[in-house]
Every structure is written in structure tokens, then in C-alpha cells.
Short mmCIF file of C-alpha atoms (C1' of nucleotides) in Angstrom, two decimals:
data_model
loop_
_atom_site.label_atom_id
_atom_site.label_comp_id
_atom_site.label_asym_id
_atom_site.label_seq_id
_atom_site.Cartn_x
_atom_site.Cartn_y
_atom_site.Cartn_z
CA MET A 638 -21.79 -1.25 -3.79
CA GLY A 639 -25.72 -0.50 -5.71
CA MET A 640 -25.12 -4.16 -7.61
CA LYS A 641 -28.26 -6.08 -7.82
CA LEU A 642 -26.67 -9.63 -6.73
CA LYS A 643 -28.75 -11.51 -4.24
CA SER A 644 -25.81 -11.41 -1.94
CA VAL A 645 -25.20 -14.58 0.38
CA ASP A 646 -23.25 -13.39 3.34
CA ILE A 647 -20.55 -16.42 3.10
CA SER A 648 -19.03 -16.75 6.20
CA LYS A 649 -22.69 -17.86 7.51
CA THR A 650 -22.63 -20.78 5.40
CA ALA A 651 -22.30 -24.24 7.41
CA SER A 652 -19.63 -26.05 8.27
CA ALA A 653 -19.50 -29.81 8.21
CA SER A 654 -19.65 -29.90 11.94
CA ALA A 655 -23.19 -27.80 12.41
CA ILE A 656 -24.81 -29.80 9.24
CA VAL A 657 -23.63 -32.86 10.98
CA PHE A 658 -24.76 -31.16 13.87
CA ASN A 659 -28.43 -30.15 12.87
CA ALA A 660 -28.95 -33.39 11.68
CA LEU A 661 -27.85 -34.99 14.26
CA ARG A 662 -30.63 -32.66 16.49
CA LYS A 663 -33.52 -33.06 15.05
CA ALA A 664 -32.84 -36.51 14.58
CA ILE A 665 -32.89 -37.40 17.76
CA VAL A 666 -35.88 -34.82 18.73
CA ASP A 667 -38.35 -36.05 15.46
CA GLY A 668 -37.06 -39.98 17.87
CA ASP A 669 -35.90 -40.77 14.53
CA LEU A 670 -32.99 -42.13 16.74
CA GLU A 671 -34.28 -44.80 20.04
CA VAL A 672 -33.17 -43.57 23.00
CA GLY A 673 -29.78 -45.79 23.78
CA GLN A 674 -28.86 -45.71 20.59
CA PRO A 675 -25.41 -45.71 19.94
CA LEU A 676 -23.47 -42.63 17.68
CA ARG A 677 -20.74 -44.51 15.98
CA GLN A 678 -18.77 -41.43 15.02
CA ASP A 679 -17.47 -43.72 11.53
CA ASP A 680 -20.68 -44.46 10.68
CA ILE A 681 -22.24 -40.73 10.61
CA ALA A 682 -18.86 -39.52 9.20
CA GLN A 683 -19.29 -41.97 6.03
CA MET A 684 -23.19 -41.01 5.50
CA PHE A 685 -22.83 -37.10 5.86
CA ASN A 686 -19.32 -38.56 3.58
CA THR A 687 -16.91 -36.57 5.86
CA SER A 688 -14.10 -37.12 8.64
CA ARG A 689 -15.03 -37.68 12.14
CA ILE A 690 -13.97 -34.69 13.03
CA PRO A 691 -17.25 -32.79 12.36
CA VAL A 692 -18.69 -35.28 13.67
CA ARG A 693 -17.43 -35.76 17.16
CA GLU A 694 -17.73 -31.85 17.56
CA ALA A 695 -21.32 -32.30 16.49
CA ILE A 696 -21.68 -35.11 19.19
CA SER A 697 -19.82 -32.88 21.72
CA ARG A 698 -21.89 -30.03 20.86
CA LEU A 699 -24.94 -32.33 21.71
CA GLU A 700 -23.69 -33.46 25.09
CA GLU A 701 -23.28 -30.17 26.43
CA GLN A 702 -27.33 -29.58 25.17
CA GLY A 703 -28.30 -32.56 27.10
CA LEU A 704 -30.00 -34.86 24.01
CA VAL A 705 -26.77 -37.42 23.69
CA LYS A 706 -24.60 -38.68 26.84
CA THR A 707 -20.79 -39.67 25.78
CA GLN A 708 -18.66 -42.38 28.28
CA ARG A 709 -14.89 -42.25 27.49
CA TYR A 710 -14.59 -44.92 24.84
CA ARG A 711 -17.32 -45.86 24.51
CA GLY A 712 -18.88 -43.80 22.14
CA ALA A 713 -22.22 -41.89 22.99
CA VAL A 714 -25.62 -42.56 23.22
CA VAL A 715 -28.95 -40.94 22.62
CA SER A 716 -30.22 -39.73 25.52
CA GLY A 717 -33.38 -40.32 27.16
CA LEU A 718 -35.11 -38.85 30.07
CA SER A 719 -37.20 -41.05 33.29
CA ALA A 720 -40.70 -39.42 33.60
CA GLU A 721 -39.28 -37.39 37.09
CA GLU A 722 -36.82 -36.20 34.37
CA ALA A 723 -39.30 -35.11 32.23
CA ALA A 724 -42.13 -34.19 35.19
CA GLU A 725 -38.84 -31.41 36.36
CA ILE A 726 -38.77 -30.75 32.17
CA PHE A 727 -42.71 -29.76 32.36
CA ASP A 728 -42.15 -27.93 34.87
CA LEU A 729 -39.47 -25.54 34.03
CA ARG A 730 -41.33 -25.13 30.78
CA ALA A 731 -44.53 -24.01 33.27
CA LEU A 732 -43.14 -21.35 35.06
CA ILE A 733 -40.96 -19.84 31.73
CA GLU A 734 -43.70 -19.95 29.43
CA PRO A 735 -46.05 -18.24 30.93
CA GLU A 736 -44.05 -14.74 31.84
CA ILE A 737 -42.55 -15.18 28.17
CA ILE A 738 -45.66 -14.52 26.94
CA ARG A 739 -46.70 -12.15 29.30
CA ARG A 740 -44.22 -10.24 28.11
CA SER A 741 -44.93 -10.71 24.51
CA VAL A 742 -48.30 -9.97 24.05
CA PRO A 743 -47.96 -6.09 24.30
CA LEU A 744 -45.74 -6.71 21.66
CA MET A 745 -46.81 -8.48 19.23
CA THR A 746 -48.64 -7.39 16.01
CA GLU A 747 -51.09 -8.03 14.43
CA LYS A 748 -49.27 -9.28 11.99
CA GLY A 749 -48.08 -11.65 13.93
CA LEU A 750 -51.21 -12.58 15.30
CA ARG A 751 -52.84 -14.11 12.48
CA ARG A 752 -48.75 -16.24 11.52
CA ALA A 753 -50.01 -17.56 14.71
CA ARG A 754 -53.72 -18.17 14.03
CA ARG A 755 -51.87 -19.50 11.44
CA PHE A 756 -50.17 -22.34 12.92
CA CYS A 757 -53.23 -22.85 14.96
CA GLU A 758 -55.64 -23.67 12.57
CA ASP A 759 -53.47 -25.54 10.81
CA PHE A 760 -52.40 -27.84 14.00
CA SER A 761 -56.46 -28.08 14.67
CA ASN A 762 -57.19 -29.16 10.58
CA SER A 763 -54.01 -31.71 10.88
CA ASN A 764 -54.46 -35.26 10.46
CA ASP A 765 -50.98 -36.48 10.05
CA PRO A 766 -49.48 -36.75 13.29
CA MET A 767 -45.80 -36.44 11.99
CA THR A 768 -46.42 -32.94 11.14
CA TRP A 769 -48.35 -32.22 14.88
CA GLY A 770 -45.28 -32.10 16.75
CA ASP A 771 -43.95 -29.25 14.30
CA LEU A 772 -46.91 -26.53 14.61
CA ASN A 773 -47.96 -26.99 17.28
CA ARG A 774 -43.47 -25.46 18.57
CA ASP A 775 -44.73 -23.04 15.11
CA PHE A 776 -47.02 -21.99 17.44
CA HIS A 777 -45.52 -21.25 20.78
CA SER A 778 -42.70 -19.77 18.91
CA GLU A 779 -44.50 -17.91 17.18
CA LEU A 780 -46.27 -16.06 20.38
CA TYR A 781 -42.90 -15.79 22.04
CA ALA A 782 -41.50 -14.24 19.14
CA ALA A 783 -42.75 -11.32 20.42
CA SER A 784 -41.29 -10.35 23.25
CA ARG A 785 -37.56 -10.44 21.77
CA LEU A 786 -36.28 -12.77 24.64
CA LYS A 787 -33.62 -14.68 23.07
CA TYR A 788 -32.14 -15.87 26.44
CA HIS A 789 -35.34 -16.90 27.52
CA LEU A 790 -36.18 -18.42 24.18
CA ASP A 791 -32.96 -20.83 24.13
CA VAL A 792 -33.41 -21.82 27.57
CA VAL A 793 -37.34 -22.87 26.16
CA ASP A 794 -36.45 -24.52 22.96
CA ASN A 795 -33.94 -26.20 25.18
CA ALA A 796 -36.81 -28.05 27.55
CA MET A 797 -38.42 -28.25 23.92
CA ASP A 798 -36.08 -29.67 22.75
CA ARG A 799 -35.73 -32.74 25.76
CA VAL A 800 -38.91 -33.50 26.14
CA ASP A 801 -40.35 -32.83 22.24
CA ARG A 802 -40.87 -36.86 21.75
CA TYR A 803 -42.89 -37.17 24.73
CA LEU A 804 -44.84 -34.65 23.77
CA ARG A 805 -45.87 -35.90 20.15
CA ALA A 806 -46.46 -38.79 21.98
CA GLN A 807 -49.12 -37.03 24.47
CA LEU A 808 -50.47 -35.82 21.24
CA VAL A 809 -51.27 -39.24 19.68
CA LEU A 810 -52.76 -41.15 22.48
CA SER A 811 -56.46 -40.66 23.81
CA ASP A 812 -57.74 -36.94 23.48
CA GLY A 813 -54.54 -35.37 23.85
CA MET A 814 -55.10 -32.99 20.20
CA GLU A 815 -58.34 -32.48 20.61
CA ARG A 816 -57.39 -30.12 24.05
CA ALA A 817 -54.64 -29.44 22.50
CA SER A 818 -56.35 -27.54 19.62
CA ARG A 819 -58.90 -26.23 22.23
CA GLU A 820 -56.40 -24.92 24.63
CA HIS A 821 -53.85 -23.64 21.56
CA LEU A 822 -56.96 -21.49 21.44
CA GLY A 823 -57.93 -19.89 24.49
CA MET A 824 -54.09 -18.59 24.38
CA LEU A 825 -54.45 -17.36 21.00
CA GLU A 826 -57.79 -15.23 21.49
CA ALA A 827 -56.67 -13.90 24.78
CA CYS A 828 -53.24 -12.52 22.92
CA GLU A 829 -55.77 -11.62 20.59
CA LYS A 830 -57.17 -9.71 23.48
CA ARG A 831 -54.19 -8.39 24.87
CA ASP A 832 -55.06 -9.87 28.31
CA ALA A 833 -51.15 -10.99 29.10
CA ASP A 834 -52.21 -12.40 32.07
CA LEU A 835 -54.49 -14.24 30.82
CA ALA A 836 -52.37 -15.23 28.18
CA ALA A 837 -50.43 -16.48 30.61
CA ALA A 838 -51.92 -18.64 33.04
CA ARG A 839 -54.13 -20.20 30.07
CA THR A 840 -50.62 -20.78 29.01
CA ALA A 841 -49.76 -22.32 32.22
CA GLU A 842 -52.85 -24.36 32.58
CA HIS A 843 -51.92 -25.84 28.86
CA ILE A 844 -48.28 -26.96 29.47
CA ARG A 845 -49.38 -28.67 33.07
CA GLY A 846 -52.16 -30.49 31.91
CA ALA A 847 -49.64 -31.60 28.83
CA LYS A 848 -47.35 -32.93 32.03
CA GLU A 849 -50.61 -34.32 34.38
CA SER A 850 -51.35 -36.19 31.08
CA LEU A 851 -48.24 -37.49 29.91
CA LEU A 852 -47.53 -38.60 33.20
CA GLU A 853 -51.01 -40.41 33.00
CA HIS A 854 -49.88 -42.14 29.57
CA LEU A 855 -46.15 -42.83 31.41
CA THR A 856 -47.31 -45.32 34.45
CA GLU A 857 -49.84 -46.80 32.92
CA LEU A 858 -47.46 -47.93 30.62
CA SER A 859 -44.53 -49.03 33.40
CA ALA A 860 -47.52 -50.44 34.86
CA MET B 512 -13.20 -58.07 45.77
CA GLY B 513 -12.82 -56.06 48.99
CA MET B 514 -10.28 -54.60 49.22
CA LYS B 515 -8.90 -51.82 50.59
CA LEU B 516 -7.66 -49.43 47.93
CA LYS B 517 -8.64 -46.27 47.48
CA SER B 518 -10.39 -46.94 43.83
CA VAL B 519 -10.42 -44.48 41.60
CA ASP B 520 -13.28 -44.65 38.09
CA ILE B 521 -10.94 -44.96 35.56
CA SER B 522 -13.93 -44.51 32.77
CA LYS B 523 -14.43 -40.70 34.46
CA THR B 524 -10.76 -39.61 34.47
CA ALA B 525 -10.85 -36.28 32.08
CA SER B 526 -10.38 -36.23 28.60
CA ALA B 527 -8.00 -33.31 27.59
CA SER B 528 -10.92 -31.99 25.93
CA ALA B 529 -12.95 -31.89 29.25
CA ILE B 530 -9.94 -29.92 30.95
CA VAL B 531 -9.59 -27.63 28.00
CA PHE B 532 -13.35 -27.23 28.21
CA ASN B 533 -13.29 -26.35 32.07
CA ALA B 534 -10.34 -24.34 32.46
CA LEU B 535 -11.78 -22.23 29.70
CA ARG B 536 -15.47 -22.03 31.24
CA LYS B 537 -13.42 -20.83 34.29
CA ALA B 538 -11.31 -18.63 32.87
CA ILE B 539 -14.07 -16.88 30.79
CA VAL B 540 -16.20 -16.91 33.85
CA ASP B 541 -14.03 -15.09 36.54
CA GLY B 542 -13.06 -13.09 34.14
CA ASP B 543 -9.63 -13.59 33.81
CA LEU B 544 -10.42 -13.47 30.02
CA GLU B 545 -12.15 -10.48 28.39
CA VAL B 546 -14.66 -9.83 26.27
CA GLY B 547 -14.30 -10.03 22.68
CA GLN B 548 -10.62 -11.46 23.71
CA PRO B 549 -10.21 -13.42 20.47
CA LEU B 550 -9.74 -17.61 21.18
CA ARG B 551 -6.42 -19.02 19.57
CA GLN B 552 -6.30 -22.92 19.27
CA ASP B 553 -2.37 -22.59 18.50
CA ASP B 554 -1.37 -21.20 21.14
CA ILE B 555 -4.19 -23.10 23.90
CA ALA B 556 -3.02 -25.95 22.57
CA GLN B 557 1.00 -25.67 23.70
CA MET B 558 -0.64 -24.01 27.25
CA PHE B 559 -1.70 -27.53 27.58
CA ASN B 560 0.45 -29.48 25.82
CA THR B 561 -2.11 -31.30 23.88
CA SER B 562 -2.84 -30.55 19.93
CA ARG B 563 -5.79 -28.54 18.76
CA ILE B 564 -8.29 -31.24 17.82
CA PRO B 565 -9.77 -31.22 22.06
CA VAL B 566 -9.26 -27.38 21.81
CA ARG B 567 -11.70 -26.95 19.05
CA GLU B 568 -13.74 -29.50 21.09
CA ALA B 569 -14.20 -27.47 23.58
CA ILE B 570 -14.05 -24.22 22.13
CA SER B 571 -17.18 -25.57 19.95
CA ARG B 572 -18.98 -26.68 23.67
CA LEU B 573 -18.04 -23.06 25.24
CA GLU B 574 -20.28 -21.92 22.23
CA GLU B 575 -23.37 -24.20 22.98
CA GLN B 576 -23.38 -22.47 25.96
CA GLY B 577 -22.90 -18.88 25.05
CA LEU B 578 -19.67 -18.29 26.09
CA VAL B 579 -17.78 -17.91 23.18
CA LYS B 580 -18.45 -16.84 19.64
CA THR B 581 -17.23 -18.19 16.47
CA GLN B 582 -17.27 -17.19 12.86
CA ARG B 583 -15.63 -19.48 10.43
CA TYR B 584 -12.55 -19.41 10.05
CA ARG B 585 -11.81 -16.38 12.14
CA GLY B 586 -12.39 -18.63 15.26
CA ALA B 587 -14.09 -17.59 18.79
CA VAL B 588 -14.08 -14.83 20.92
CA VAL B 589 -15.21 -14.33 24.65
CA SER B 590 -18.68 -13.15 24.24
CA GLY B 591 -19.61 -10.66 26.43
CA LEU B 592 -23.11 -9.66 26.57
CA SER B 593 -24.85 -5.87 26.30
CA ALA B 594 -27.21 -4.41 29.65
CA GLU B 595 -30.80 -5.63 28.62
CA GLU B 596 -29.05 -8.97 27.74
CA ALA B 597 -27.73 -9.19 31.95
CA ALA B 598 -31.13 -7.92 32.47
CA GLU B 599 -32.58 -10.85 30.86
CA ILE B 600 -30.57 -13.31 32.00
CA PHE B 601 -31.82 -11.57 35.93
CA ASP B 602 -34.98 -11.33 34.99
CA LEU B 603 -35.15 -15.02 34.46
CA ARG B 604 -32.82 -15.78 37.79
CA ALA B 605 -35.86 -14.76 39.09
CA LEU B 606 -38.27 -16.30 38.70
CA ILE B 607 -36.90 -19.49 38.51
CA GLU B 608 -34.40 -19.32 41.70
CA PRO B 609 -37.59 -18.64 43.99
CA GLU B 610 -39.53 -21.46 42.74
CA ILE B 611 -36.02 -23.93 43.39
CA ILE B 612 -35.59 -22.53 46.42
CA ARG B 613 -39.63 -22.76 47.57
CA ARG B 614 -38.97 -26.56 46.56
CA SER B 615 -35.90 -27.13 48.02
CA VAL B 616 -36.52 -26.10 51.59
CA PRO B 617 -39.27 -29.12 52.50
CA LEU B 618 -36.35 -30.98 51.44
CA MET B 619 -33.36 -29.43 53.68
CA THR B 620 -31.75 -30.80 56.19
CA GLU B 621 -29.38 -29.85 59.06
CA LYS B 622 -26.19 -30.34 58.19
CA GLY B 623 -27.50 -29.33 54.22
CA LEU B 624 -28.13 -25.66 56.19
CA ARG B 625 -25.41 -25.63 58.32
CA ARG B 626 -23.33 -25.33 55.43
CA ALA B 627 -24.99 -22.43 54.34
CA ARG B 628 -24.72 -20.93 56.99
CA ARG B 629 -21.08 -21.47 56.66
CA PHE B 630 -20.70 -19.77 53.39
CA CYS B 631 -22.88 -17.38 54.40
CA GLU B 632 -21.07 -16.26 57.37
CA ASP B 633 -17.82 -17.14 55.04
CA PHE B 634 -18.94 -14.15 52.92
CA SER B 635 -19.92 -11.57 54.57
CA ASN B 636 -16.29 -12.30 57.13
CA SER B 637 -14.27 -12.57 54.03
CA ASN B 638 -12.10 -9.47 52.59
CA ASP B 639 -11.51 -10.53 49.77
CA PRO B 640 -13.77 -9.40 46.82
CA MET B 641 -11.44 -12.58 44.14
CA THR B 642 -13.40 -14.67 46.65
CA TRP B 643 -16.96 -13.29 46.65
CA GLY B 644 -18.07 -14.47 43.90
CA ASP B 645 -16.48 -18.16 44.40
CA LEU B 646 -19.06 -17.82 47.76
CA ASN B 647 -21.96 -15.86 46.52
CA ARG B 648 -22.57 -19.22 44.42
CA ASP B 649 -21.59 -21.98 46.77
CA PHE B 650 -24.37 -20.30 48.68
CA HIS B 651 -27.04 -20.21 47.11
CA SER B 652 -26.25 -23.91 45.33
CA GLU B 653 -25.83 -24.73 48.83
CA LEU B 654 -29.57 -23.98 49.29
CA TYR B 655 -30.40 -24.70 46.41
CA ALA B 656 -29.30 -28.48 46.34
CA ALA B 657 -31.91 -30.05 48.50
CA SER B 658 -34.37 -29.23 45.60
CA ARG B 659 -32.50 -31.96 43.72
CA LEU B 660 -34.42 -30.14 40.51
CA LYS B 661 -31.28 -31.18 38.38
CA TYR B 662 -32.13 -29.32 35.16
CA HIS B 663 -33.37 -26.58 37.23
CA LEU B 664 -30.08 -26.26 38.82
CA ASP B 665 -28.49 -26.88 34.64
CA VAL B 666 -30.09 -23.98 33.83
CA VAL B 667 -29.51 -21.10 36.74
CA ASP B 668 -25.84 -22.86 37.20
CA ASN B 669 -25.59 -21.52 33.01
CA ALA B 670 -27.20 -18.73 33.42
CA MET B 671 -25.26 -17.66 36.56
CA ASP B 672 -22.15 -18.50 34.39
CA ARG B 673 -23.18 -15.60 32.27
CA VAL B 674 -23.76 -13.12 34.47
CA ASP B 675 -21.28 -14.33 37.31
CA ARG B 676 -17.99 -11.41 35.95
CA TYR B 677 -20.97 -8.96 36.45
CA LEU B 678 -22.55 -9.97 39.25
CA ARG B 679 -18.85 -9.63 40.79
CA ALA B 680 -18.48 -6.42 40.10
CA GLN B 681 -21.24 -4.91 41.30
CA LEU B 682 -20.73 -6.24 44.43
CA VAL B 683 -17.97 -4.80 44.36
CA LEU B 684 -19.17 -1.45 43.83
CA SER B 685 -21.10 0.92 46.12
CA ASP B 686 -22.80 -1.13 48.82
CA GLY B 687 -23.42 -4.06 46.83
CA MET B 688 -21.40 -6.65 48.86
CA GLU B 689 -23.08 -5.46 52.25
CA ARG B 690 -26.50 -5.56 50.85
CA ALA B 691 -26.38 -8.91 49.67
CA SER B 692 -24.62 -10.40 52.92
CA ARG B 693 -27.50 -8.88 54.25
CA GLU B 694 -29.80 -10.77 52.31
CA HIS B 695 -28.42 -13.49 51.70
CA LEU B 696 -28.56 -13.38 55.68
CA GLY B 697 -32.83 -13.29 54.84
CA MET B 698 -33.47 -16.11 52.73
CA LEU B 699 -30.91 -17.88 55.02
CA GLU B 700 -33.81 -17.64 58.11
CA ALA B 701 -36.20 -17.60 55.87
CA CYS B 702 -35.16 -21.39 55.23
CA GLU B 703 -34.35 -22.57 58.76
CA LYS B 704 -38.21 -21.15 59.74
CA ARG B 705 -38.87 -24.19 57.55
CA ASP B 706 -40.99 -21.12 55.48
CA ALA B 707 -40.72 -21.55 51.31
CA ASP B 708 -42.81 -19.50 50.27
CA LEU B 709 -40.97 -16.52 52.71
CA ALA B 710 -37.92 -18.59 51.55
CA ALA B 711 -38.72 -17.51 47.88
CA ALA B 712 -40.29 -14.27 48.37
CA ARG B 713 -36.94 -12.89 49.85
CA THR B 714 -34.90 -14.65 46.54
CA ALA B 715 -36.53 -13.01 44.06
CA GLU B 716 -36.16 -9.52 45.74
CA HIS B 717 -32.29 -10.19 46.41
CA ILE B 718 -32.69 -11.21 42.12
CA ARG B 719 -34.50 -8.24 41.56
CA GLY B 720 -31.86 -5.80 43.74
CA ALA B 721 -28.29 -7.55 41.93
CA LYS B 722 -30.67 -6.24 38.90
CA GLU B 723 -31.25 -2.70 39.41
CA SER B 724 -28.16 -2.26 41.31
CA LEU B 725 -25.83 -3.45 37.83
CA LEU B 726 -28.28 -2.05 35.65
CA GLU B 727 -27.80 1.67 37.49
CA HIS B 728 -23.80 1.41 37.91
CA LEU B 729 -23.78 0.23 33.76
CA THR B 730 -25.80 3.18 32.69
CA GLU B 731 -24.47 5.11 34.79
CA LEU B 732 -20.71 3.89 33.09
CA SER B 733 -21.90 4.03 29.78
CA ALA B 734 -23.27 7.77 31.10
"C1'" DA C 306 -0.81 10.03 -1.10
"C1'" DT C 307 -4.31 7.36 -1.67
"C1'" DA C 308 -6.67 3.11 -3.03
"C1'" DT C 309 -6.09 -1.19 -4.82
"C1'" DC C 310 -3.74 -5.44 -6.13
"C1'" DG C 311 -0.78 -9.21 -5.05
"C1'" DC C 312 1.72 -12.09 -2.13
"C1'" DA C 313 3.44 -13.66 2.44
"C1'" DT C 314 1.52 -15.39 6.67
"C1'" DA C 315 -1.68 -16.53 10.21
"C1'" DT C 316 -5.30 -19.78 11.20
"C1'" DT C 317 -9.11 -21.77 10.92
"C1'" DG C 318 -11.72 -26.22 9.07
"C1'" DG C 319 -11.82 -31.22 7.46
"C1'" DA C 320 -8.89 -35.82 6.87
"C1'" DT C 321 -5.59 -39.16 7.38
"C1'" DC C 322 -3.10 -41.12 10.52
"C1'" DC C 323 -1.83 -43.93 15.05
"C1'" DA C 324 -2.69 -44.28 20.06
"C1'" DA C 325 -5.03 -46.21 23.75
"C1'" DT C 326 -9.09 -48.75 25.51
"C1'" DA C 327 -13.38 -51.44 25.33
"C1'" DT C 328 -15.51 -55.67 23.34
"C1'" DC C 329 -15.63 -59.75 21.00
"C1'" DT C 330 -14.47 -64.66 20.05
"C1'" DG C 331 -12.29 -68.71 20.59
"C1'" DG C 332 -9.57 -72.13 23.45
"C1'" DA C 333 -7.72 -74.08 27.44
"C1'" DG C 334 -8.15 -75.36 31.88
"C1'" DT C 335 -11.50 -77.22 35.13
"C1'" DA D 896 -20.89 -76.76 30.46
"C1'" DC D 897 -18.46 -72.58 32.22
"C1'" DT D 898 -14.72 -70.01 33.34
"C1'" DC D 899 -10.82 -67.23 32.15
"C1'" DC D 900 -7.48 -65.80 29.97
"C1'" DA D 901 -5.30 -63.97 25.13
"C1'" DG D 902 -5.07 -62.31 21.28
"C1'" DA D 903 -8.17 -60.50 17.45
"C1'" DT D 904 -11.32 -57.10 15.87
"C1'" DA D 905 -13.39 -52.30 16.32
"C1'" DT D 906 -14.36 -47.98 18.50
"C1'" DT D 907 -12.87 -44.19 19.85
"C1'" DG D 908 -9.37 -39.37 21.93
"C1'" DG D 909 -5.32 -37.08 20.10
"C1'" DA D 910 -1.12 -35.76 16.91
"C1'" DT D 911 -0.44 -34.35 12.51
"C1'" DC D 912 -1.40 -33.28 7.84
"C1'" DC D 913 -2.99 -30.89 4.04
"C1'" DA D 914 -6.34 -27.32 2.11
"C1'" DA D 915 -9.53 -23.21 2.57
"C1'" DT D 916 -9.45 -18.15 4.87
"C1'" DA D 917 -8.92 -14.55 6.20
"C1'" DT D 918 -4.91 -10.74 8.03
"C1'" DG D 919 -1.50 -7.76 7.55
"C1'" DC D 920 2.00 -5.62 4.07
"C1'" DG D 921 4.43 -3.69 0.78
"C1'" DA D 922 4.63 -3.05 -4.23
"C1'" DT D 923 2.08 0.31 -7.70
"C1'" DA D 924 -0.64 2.53 -10.63
"C1'" DT D 925 -2.98 6.61 -10.85
#
DNA sequence: ATATCGCATATTGGATCCAATATCTGGAGT
DNA sequence: ACTCCAGATATTGGATCCAATATGCGATAT
């Protein structure tokens, strides 16, 4: 079996429902689909040139993730968050992510730290608000990856998915971007110093700050 | 519209896929389906006297919850946990649940506390291992409910779903039951004294204890 | 005897069709 | 004008059918 073939595990090629699921998930998280917007099975099926069956499976998975809400015979709509719900999710993040990074720091490699620094710098230097969200998540994910805490990471990923659009809104408004850059650097430096507790504390502060800033803007908007 | 009719919101009557989903979820969590056991769509469809379509939706939702694992064209199997994975989930619980109870305590009503005490006593007095798992979860859920932290509760529910079978195993073995009863009472009394920090500390201790006990037995089993 | 191939069977993924429900529209009656 | 109802239309939920893939088994060649 020593063949020089670029082999692909064909059992892992995506099914139609997986493709639709990922596309819809990204569109919702990125805010390309507005909150409350109905997801018409037929329309989506036509867009992906498939039948409604994979679309329905995708939608039911999205519902399980809390990204859409369906009512029987009425279809699914993109689900939004009240300020309280967003705040609660930030609270959960502020609880979990510091612990993840605490356990990640001792396991981080030099390579991983370099990647993180790269994301951090790209984030700071980027002037394109569209990429901020991605770079922000790349940075966080890179720092957390070494922990190997699969389940924690799943939970955090879902939490971030749900508040991603609020996060980006918060980065764009006021001094959000500048502040995030500064705080990211602080987190990174703590990791580079291998100071797990400091990294955890700064992560907690970073998330709590984002929450506060977000809430100010939300109440400001609704006022 | 002042009719004396026991009205039912018909839009919330369960769809076939919801019924199948709930039934499978319960069967998996309760351990009625063994880890690794394949879920044949046709068999399940026949059991519920329906077609495979709702079954497939149910299975994809279960997969999203991490309760089954599917491989393309090979179907779904009940997913199990390694000792490390179980330990990680207990760690997450030990992180979140104390915080939930801390925020729940100030909001608990006398009524809620009475219900919790009832669950606690029923748990202690029960000699039927089959009901321990349910009463255990009822007790925890009752204490957490007042917090109104919907998202936190969702996360914890999923975490408990995943480790439920290990939890029950741990209760049955050795002094698990006796110890859990004692610790539950400690948590409850802290709540009744409205001592949120103490309740949180005891909850953390309870969960960490369960984890340790579980790991001992697991390594013992595999040794 | 063993490995391999090819076919039969089982099972899943997806398409199409039908049924159940919701929503919209237009008209009748007041 | 306004309300209410009936039918038309749109949409979802589910059943049935077909295609793609995996699995099991026996025949065959070495």
C-alpha cells in the first residue's frame, strides 16, 4: 500500500445536508441572514440545486444549535437574542474561556504562539471590518486549541456562534476595535510568559469588557 | 372567548420527528441503548410506525447533541465517552453549576426550596437504582431553575445527558449513593440558609467528588 | 487453504409525490 | 367601510421511490 497517491478519505466527503448546514450556519453567524428572516425550504433547496430533504435536516440541526427557531407548519426563522440573552452568553464565556486558556498555556508550543501572534497582529492591522470577526475568532481559537479540551471548545464555539454578530457590531462601534487589540495583546503576552493565571485573568477581563461595551450600545440603541 | 375548554396549543403538538428524537434521546441517556449500537433507520421507523424521514431528522439532531455519531452510508451508532472525555465534561459541570446555583440562591422561592427538599429526600430514601438518576437530575434542576439562566441550563443539560450513564453507574457502585445523599443535603441546606457562596462551593465539591469517584472506578474496571 | 473477485443483499442519502396546515385573496353581507 | 367566510395558493411534514454505497457470501484461481 505504499502508493504515492494523494488519497482522500471519501467517507468524509460532505453530504448535501452537511453542505447546506455549514452554509446556512455561516450565513447566520456572519449576519448575512437577518434575525427573523424565514428560511424557505424550497428556496434554499433550489439555491443548492438539491431537494428539500437535506435542507430540512440542515434546519433541524441548526435548531438544535439554537441558531434558528421553527414552528410547526410555519417554518424556521433566524433566531435573535435579547440583550439579556446575549449578556448571559457572555457570562458563560467569561466563565469557561479563562479556564480553557489556563489549561492551555502549559501546553502551548512556540509554533502555536507564533500563529497566535500572527492572528493578533493581523487583527490589529486590519482595516476591514468584515475580517475582524474571523481574525478575532482565529486568535481566540488558536490560544485555546492547545488545551485539547474538546468539549469545552464545542461549548464555546456554539456560544461564540450565537453572539458573533453582536461581537462584530461591538468591534465596529466606538473604541471596540482598539480596545480588543490591546486586550488581545495582553492575553498573548501572558501566554508567552507562560503565566496561566494572568492569561486567564486577562481573558476574563476581555470578555467582561466586551459584554459591558455591548450592553451600553444595546441600551443606547433601544433608548 | 371565555370558554371553559381545556385548550391545547395545537401548534405545539409534537411532530413525528420530535417524538422519535425525544424517545431516542431518553433511551440513549438512560443507557437502554448500548454504546456502539447502530441505529437502523428502518427498524426505528417501524417501531414508531412512521417513515424514515422523521427518523433521519431525529438522528441528525442527536448527532448535533453529540449523542450519536454517524458515518456516511454507514449509519449512526450510540456514541460513548472515554474516561478522559467524561472527566472533561465533569470539569465543565464543576465550573458552570456552582455559578448557576450562586445566582439561583437569591431568587429561590420557599416553594422551590420545598420541592428541592422533597427531591432530596426521595433520592435519599429510594432503594430503586433505576429512579436514582431521575431524582438526582430533578434535584439539581430544581435548585438551578430559579436562576433563569436559560443558556447555562441548556449547556448543563447537555453535559448531564452525556455523562448520565456514568453518573448512574457511579451512584450504584461503592458508597456513591450515600455520599451523594449527604452532599445533596449540604447543598440544599446552604440554599435554605441563603448562603450562595457556600451553596456554590458545595456544588463544586459534589461534582468534583463524583468525577474522582467515577475515575477511580473506571481505571479500576480497565485495569 | 487462502486471497480475491463478483454478485446479492442491506442500508443510507436524496428526489419526488402526497397530505396537512397556514396564509392570502376576494366576495358577500351588514 | 368593515367583518367574516370560502376557496385558492403557499409552505411544511411525511411517505414512497430511486440511487449510491457498504456489507456479506460464495465461487474461483492460485
